[in-house]
Each structure stands twice: as structure tokens, then as C-alpha cells.
XYZ file of C-alpha atoms in Angstrom:
366
model
C 30.192 -28.196 -7.678
C 33.580 -25.685 -8.027
C 35.144 -24.284 -5.644
C 34.029 -20.864 -5.994
C 30.877 -22.584 -6.439
C 30.782 -24.346 -3.254
C 32.848 -21.468 -0.718
C 29.596 -19.057 -2.722
C 26.562 -21.598 -1.807
C 28.313 -21.577 1.991
C 28.430 -17.615 2.395
C 24.742 -17.559 1.116
C 23.584 -20.199 3.275
C 25.112 -18.302 6.277
C 23.686 -15.134 5.368
C 20.305 -16.363 4.672
C 20.113 -18.084 7.722
C 21.095 -15.095 9.569
C 18.902 -13.223 8.608
C 15.986 -15.053 10.055
C 16.351 -13.693 12.993
C 16.450 -10.579 12.560
C 13.266 -8.838 13.993
C 14.370 -5.037 13.275
C 15.484 -3.218 10.368
C 18.881 -2.536 12.591
C 19.509 -6.170 12.936
C 19.022 -6.685 9.316
C 21.382 -4.024 8.242
C 24.440 -5.466 11.552
C 23.954 -8.502 9.410
C 24.441 -7.266 6.227
C 27.682 -5.336 6.829
C 29.569 -7.892 9.393
C 28.369 -10.623 7.158
C 29.514 -9.213 4.327
C 33.206 -8.420 6.078
C 33.482 -11.544 6.603
C 32.152 -13.510 3.641
C 33.608 -11.435 1.187
C 36.952 -10.877 2.462
C 36.574 -6.842 2.884
C 38.243 -4.195 4.725
C 35.100 -2.203 5.803
C 31.279 -2.617 4.777
C 28.582 0.084 5.001
C 24.984 -0.030 4.843
C 23.624 3.516 4.013
C 20.125 3.916 4.594
C 17.633 5.654 2.636
C 15.936 8.666 4.914
C 12.757 9.823 2.246
C 11.897 13.048 4.749
C 15.406 14.113 4.465
C 16.228 12.842 1.156
C 19.654 12.096 2.107
C 21.555 9.028 2.562
C 23.206 8.120 6.070
C 25.273 5.817 7.682
C 23.335 3.240 10.252
C 25.696 0.380 10.355
C 29.198 -0.447 9.526
C 31.907 -3.094 9.877
C 35.652 -3.794 9.418
C 38.389 -3.447 10.814
C 38.165 0.052 8.855
C 35.016 0.785 8.743
C 34.726 4.727 10.430
C 31.756 6.230 9.170
C 28.565 5.348 11.137
C 26.567 8.734 11.043
C 27.992 10.154 7.626
C 25.187 11.347 5.832
C 24.908 12.111 1.591
C 23.496 14.690 0.199
C 21.309 13.352 -2.797
C 23.352 12.835 -5.665
C 26.606 13.107 -3.394
C 29.419 10.367 -3.427
C 29.639 7.017 -5.051
C 26.502 5.749 -2.631
C 23.780 7.798 -5.110
C 25.494 7.357 -7.841
C 25.185 3.457 -7.500
C 21.295 3.952 -6.051
C 20.413 6.353 -9.013
C 21.403 4.224 -11.949
C 20.261 1.300 -13.366
C 22.835 -1.654 -12.540
C 22.884 -3.850 -9.628
C 26.250 -3.674 -8.760
C 28.382 -0.102 -9.310
C 31.753 -1.542 -8.658
C 34.257 1.398 -9.039
C 38.259 -0.230 -9.221
C 41.196 1.205 -7.012
C 43.091 2.711 -10.214
C 40.042 4.857 -11.591
C 38.340 5.554 -8.503
C 36.557 9.277 -9.308
C 37.616 12.061 -8.108
C 34.695 13.098 -7.189
C 33.895 10.137 -4.745
C 33.617 11.526 -0.853
C 35.908 9.826 1.404
C 37.330 10.572 4.993
C 40.150 12.185 5.641
C 43.599 9.557 5.701
C 40.778 7.275 3.900
C 43.287 5.228 1.051
C 42.144 4.840 -2.826
C 40.545 1.148 -3.003
C 38.490 -0.773 -4.812
C 34.581 -0.502 -3.770
C 31.339 -2.351 -4.530
C 27.754 -0.547 -4.275
C 24.630 -2.329 -4.481
C 21.420 -1.038 -3.693
C 18.339 -1.842 -1.873
C 15.406 -1.568 -3.988
C 11.861 -3.126 -3.065
C 10.295 -4.651 -6.330
C 8.197 -1.172 -6.500
C 11.370 0.455 -6.906
C 11.427 1.759 -3.391
C 14.536 2.678 -2.116
C 15.595 1.353 1.509
C 19.290 1.914 1.339
C 22.538 1.041 -0.238
C 25.318 -2.051 1.040
C 29.179 -0.989 -0.097
C 32.319 -2.982 0.650
C 36.141 -2.294 -0.292
C 38.937 -2.889 0.006
C 42.606 -2.440 -1.155
C 43.797 -5.934 -2.910
C 42.485 -8.166 -4.789
C 40.525 -6.494 -7.280
C 36.366 -7.323 -7.336
C 35.852 -9.948 -9.328
C 32.893 -11.123 -11.478
C 31.629 -13.404 -8.668
C 32.632 -11.286 -5.692
C 29.644 -8.717 -7.878
C 27.138 -11.533 -7.449
C 27.506 -12.131 -3.987
C 27.178 -8.299 -3.080
C 23.970 -8.634 -5.927
C 22.526 -11.250 -4.096
C 22.919 -10.059 -0.679
C 21.678 -7.142 -1.417
C 18.733 -8.911 -2.960
C 18.230 -11.597 -0.260
C 18.942 -8.107 2.472
C 16.011 -6.151 0.633
C 13.611 -9.157 1.668
C 14.875 -9.239 5.617
C 13.873 -5.658 5.222
C 10.490 -5.379 3.948
C 10.075 -8.249 6.848
C 10.987 -5.939 9.205
C 9.150 -3.266 8.302
C 6.186 -4.953 7.999
C 6.761 -6.708 11.974
C 7.139 -3.279 13.021
C 4.323 -1.409 11.410
C 2.046 -4.765 12.714
C 4.039 -4.174 16.816
C 3.450 -0.633 16.339
C -0.288 -1.102 15.121
C -0.612 -3.904 18.128
C 0.468 -1.734 20.464
C -1.752 1.184 19.776
C -5.025 -1.491 20.166
C -3.454 -2.013 23.489
C -2.775 1.266 24.784
C -6.690 2.708 23.413
C -8.072 -0.721 25.290
C -6.196 0.270 28.100
C -7.531 3.772 28.034
C -10.963 3.322 27.149
C -11.072 2.490 30.995
C -9.338 5.925 32.420
C -12.019 7.735 30.332
C -15.055 6.035 32.620
C -12.578 7.865 35.151
C -12.156 3.981 36.927
C -8.591 4.773 37.512
C -6.144 7.425 37.935
C -5.142 8.944 34.794
C -1.967 7.873 33.671
C -2.600 3.736 35.654
C -2.229 2.050 31.910
C 1.233 3.533 31.170
C 2.634 3.401 34.733
C 2.023 0.190 35.188
C 2.886 -1.474 31.826
C 6.702 1.310 32.602
C 6.669 -0.378 36.134
C 6.197 -3.994 34.682
C 8.901 -3.624 32.374
C 11.773 -2.119 34.585
C 10.212 -5.445 37.855
C 10.181 -7.583 34.502
C 13.876 -6.814 33.811
C 15.432 -6.961 37.610
C 13.603 -9.926 38.271
C 15.775 -11.453 34.840
C 12.962 -12.057 32.258
C 14.253 -11.996 29.241
C 12.644 -10.084 26.006
C 9.825 -12.675 24.839
C 8.412 -12.451 28.533
C 8.490 -8.905 28.836
C 6.891 -8.360 25.396
C 4.076 -10.647 26.790
C 3.873 -8.670 30.235
C 3.408 -5.645 28.655
C 0.354 -6.711 26.733
C -0.818 -8.288 29.407
C 0.088 -4.951 31.392
C -1.869 -3.279 28.717
C -5.437 -5.348 29.311
C -5.099 -6.415 32.553
C -8.627 -4.331 33.556
C -10.376 -4.991 29.769
C -12.688 -6.694 31.364
C -14.531 -3.772 33.194
C -15.610 -2.374 30.592
C -18.242 -5.157 30.946
C -19.030 -4.015 34.717
C -22.097 -1.188 35.731
C -20.563 2.383 36.405
C -22.880 2.112 39.633
C -20.250 -0.887 40.580
C -17.446 0.263 38.801
C -17.536 3.652 40.426
C -19.201 3.376 43.644
C -16.948 5.104 46.181
C -18.397 2.727 49.316
C -18.457 -0.768 50.277
C -19.667 -3.532 47.535
C -22.674 -5.811 47.800
C -21.769 -9.382 47.667
C -23.828 -9.228 43.990
C -21.453 -6.334 43.645
C -18.307 -7.653 44.747
C -19.264 -10.652 42.492
C -19.463 -8.800 39.193
C -16.601 -6.815 40.034
C -15.024 -10.159 40.406
C -16.105 -11.793 36.979
C -13.367 -8.863 35.195
C -11.320 -11.883 35.388
C -12.901 -14.007 33.257
C -14.468 -11.558 31.029
C -11.180 -9.453 30.358
C -9.952 -13.166 29.415
C -12.529 -13.677 27.131
C -12.707 -9.961 25.623
C -8.554 -10.496 24.852
C -8.860 -14.070 23.144
C -10.751 -12.285 20.441
C -7.767 -9.854 19.683
C -5.342 -12.671 16.981
C -1.915 -13.729 18.578
C -2.354 -13.364 22.018
C 0.354 -16.073 23.817
C -1.082 -17.417 26.839
C 1.111 -15.685 28.854
C -0.929 -12.145 28.082
C -4.145 -14.090 29.004
C -2.707 -15.283 32.648
C -1.842 -11.376 33.542
C -5.824 -10.902 33.164
C -7.048 -13.808 34.381
C -4.918 -14.148 37.924
C -3.646 -11.398 38.651
C -6.217 -10.875 41.790
C -5.087 -14.567 42.443
C -2.621 -14.689 45.610
C 0.871 -16.927 47.299
C -1.480 -17.650 49.620
C -4.693 -19.411 47.909
C -7.589 -16.675 48.459
C -7.409 -14.913 45.584
C -10.350 -15.347 42.321
C -11.122 -16.372 39.971
C -9.881 -19.662 40.784
C -8.103 -20.170 44.190
C -4.825 -20.635 42.659
C -1.852 -20.953 45.152
C 2.034 -20.684 45.228
C 3.801 -21.341 42.118
C 0.270 -22.720 40.574
C 0.046 -18.739 39.443
C 1.310 -17.724 36.295
C 4.666 -16.048 36.980
C 4.239 -13.115 35.268
C 0.800 -12.972 36.829
C 2.140 -12.845 39.986
C 4.621 -9.823 38.831
C 2.233 -7.629 37.107
C 0.047 -8.463 40.833
C 2.768 -6.065 43.118
C 2.715 -3.589 40.290
C -1.276 -3.401 39.807
C -1.715 -3.244 43.693
C 1.669 -0.784 44.011
C 0.127 2.191 41.577
C -3.532 1.794 43.213
C -2.472 2.334 46.690
C -0.022 5.377 45.807
C -2.717 7.042 43.943
C -6.718 7.720 44.917
C -9.355 6.009 44.692
C -13.338 7.025 44.546
C -13.646 5.126 47.995
C -9.791 5.970 49.649
C -7.191 8.820 49.179
C -3.344 7.176 47.774
C -1.040 6.247 50.263
C 2.343 7.253 50.591
C 5.312 5.116 48.507
C 6.681 4.644 51.693
C 3.283 3.511 53.491
C 2.745 1.325 49.878
C 6.244 -0.211 50.151
C 5.245 -1.396 53.904
C 2.005 -2.546 53.226
C 3.571 -4.842 50.442
C 6.284 -6.422 52.215
C 3.554 -7.444 54.824
C 2.090 -9.204 52.571
C 4.794 -11.042 51.258
C 4.339 -14.894 51.345
C 0.661 -13.869 51.980
C -0.911 -11.891 48.935
C 2.723 -11.983 46.903
C 5.274 -13.973 46.077
C 8.334 -13.416 48.105
C 10.770 -13.359 45.291
C 8.677 -10.685 43.569
C 8.186 -8.584 46.130
C 12.094 -8.628 46.752
C 13.162 -7.787 43.523
C 9.940 -4.811 43.932
C 11.970 -3.136 46.882
C 15.113 -3.885 45.175
C 13.650 -0.924 42.326
C 14.491 1.705 45.287
C 11.013 3.832 44.445
C 10.995 7.045 46.332
C 8.442 9.451 45.403
C 4.924 9.458 42.791
C 5.188 10.339 39.515
C 3.194 12.815 38.362
C -0.308 11.546 38.499
C -0.399 11.456 34.347
C 3.515 10.797 33.742
C 5.178 7.428 32.976
C 7.692 8.382 35.965
C 7.686 4.229 38.027
C 9.965 3.521 34.233
C 13.136 5.955 36.066
C 15.160 4.381 38.288
């Protein structure tokens, strides 16, 4: 293998490895521009994302010392990027000496050699254009081939990222719908699901959770009381004290909820733990398993505080709402008994001052 081929292979391996870790279109675009600069030795690299609604190309990501086009928008047919997007060639190569007068240049930008590679799906859908430029040396056929391969690899990564985003949006909507199903029975104050999701994420960040655990906490917050869909209205909405049999039915909602949630594809163990264990107590007096202290799943310990706080600060059929100050005082008193002291300490540090609008999600505001 000659040195040029070895260099090209190394570049492609580096790009492919980086793109495997990308989870969103923005991350894919950032990797394409950043590595185009470093691997092709260019002054700049731009990604112009196609917006089909507005029918424009817009610079959404840039890299390189001389990149300053972020946000620039090109109407259909305007500039060399559109020429590449509408043409049949896999790469448009514009030499510095032959730079056309109709090209779009920012004030002060020099004429330079440029390559434009459109990203199209196998079905012909335009995703965007990857553009690079430099003063010297002139781009070679090898450079064109590399950028074409970058664009093809980026197309696959963008399609994967878009499908992932669609799946996540569908899952988020499903989880929200399940959470709202309880509110439709007037069991919980309107907005409980949205508020507990938002406040759980804020508390999770205060405790230093990474993105993966925050996502699991959010899913658990959506689904925490799904098991109450099986509890009869006469028990669920009863304004007075529950009988021992009714209390047993109420407590069983966590096991029922876990069993229901297991039928949702892709739910992780951390989500199921929130559903099953958010009524466990730090001192071991909770249900359904009587777990104590560190034996309780961390995400369940976090959500337990949020769930109780939101319940205390909003009216229930059997009692009036407490003020934020009264609720915080109760939580503080239960530190080391009902709740994990470390979680309570982090929760108190959030400095919540007033209850949000009943239907709002203001608990996510600092």
C-alpha cells in the first residue's frame, strides 16, 4: 500500500469511528466539518443543512480557523453550494483561478479552491452540502475522492441519527401519553407528570448524573405510577382513609406498573427500578420489598423525593396543598428516615421558592 492510500485509509477509519459515536444530526455535522479540516488540511469546512420547508441551504456547522459563515442562508439556486446540490456530480471542484463571479463570498473572503459534496440519500433526498476550501495547494483527485467518501459516510450517519431522533420522539410521546392517562382519571393534580419529569431532571443534574442516567430518570418519571391504571376508582379517588384491603390494592400498583412497563420494548432496568421502588424508604419501612438505604436503586431514591414534594405542594382529594416552605420542612425532617440524606441535601440546594402554575412545568426553572 502506497503512502497516499495508507493516509486515505487512516482518514476514513478515523471519520467512521467518530461517526459511530454520533447520536444527533448536529453531532454528525460537527464531526464531518471538524475532521474535514484536520484530515484534508483545509482553511475551513462548512455543513449547509437543507431545510425543505423553507427550501434553503443553511450553514449549521463550521470548523477551521477561517470559518465565519455560521447561520448564512442560501435560497434555492444561490451560490456554488446549490450548484453542487442540484448537479449530478458527486463533488463540485472550483479552482481558485476559475472562481466564478456569481459565487457567494463574505466581505473580505479571498478567492480560493473549494470542494462541494452534496449529501443525498439512496432515494435522492437532499440532506445538505459539505464544503471545504483552501488557498493552496490545489485540491487533487484524491482530495475529491476523500470528500466524496466523507459525504457518503456522513449520509449514512445522518440517516441513522434522524431515525434515532424519530424513535426517541415517538417513545417520549408514548411515555407522556401513559403518564397523562392517570391525570385523565383526576387522580393527580393536572400537570403532575410534566412537573415531576422536569424537577427530576433538575435534581438529577444537581447530583451529577450523566446523560444516560438522566434519560433513564426521565423515563421512570413518566411511568412511575402506570400501575395505578389497574387500581379501581373507588380506591384511587377515595377521599377518606383506606381500609387494609384497599391499601393493599394501592401498594400493589408498583408491582403491576413494573409488569406493565416490562412490555414496553427497550426499557432499561433503571427505569423499571424507579417504577417498582419509588415508595421504598431509606429506613427500610417502605414497599413493596422493604429495601433499606443503598439497597434502593439510586434513581428511585431521587425520584421518591420529587414525587413526594410535588404531591405535598398540590391538593389531593383527601387534603389541601402545603406551601413550598412547609413541604421542604417535612422533607428535611425525613432526611435519613424516609429519604436518602444526600438526595435531600441536593434537593434543598435547588432553592425552590414558589409552586408553579398547576398545569405548568415551572419546577424546571432555576
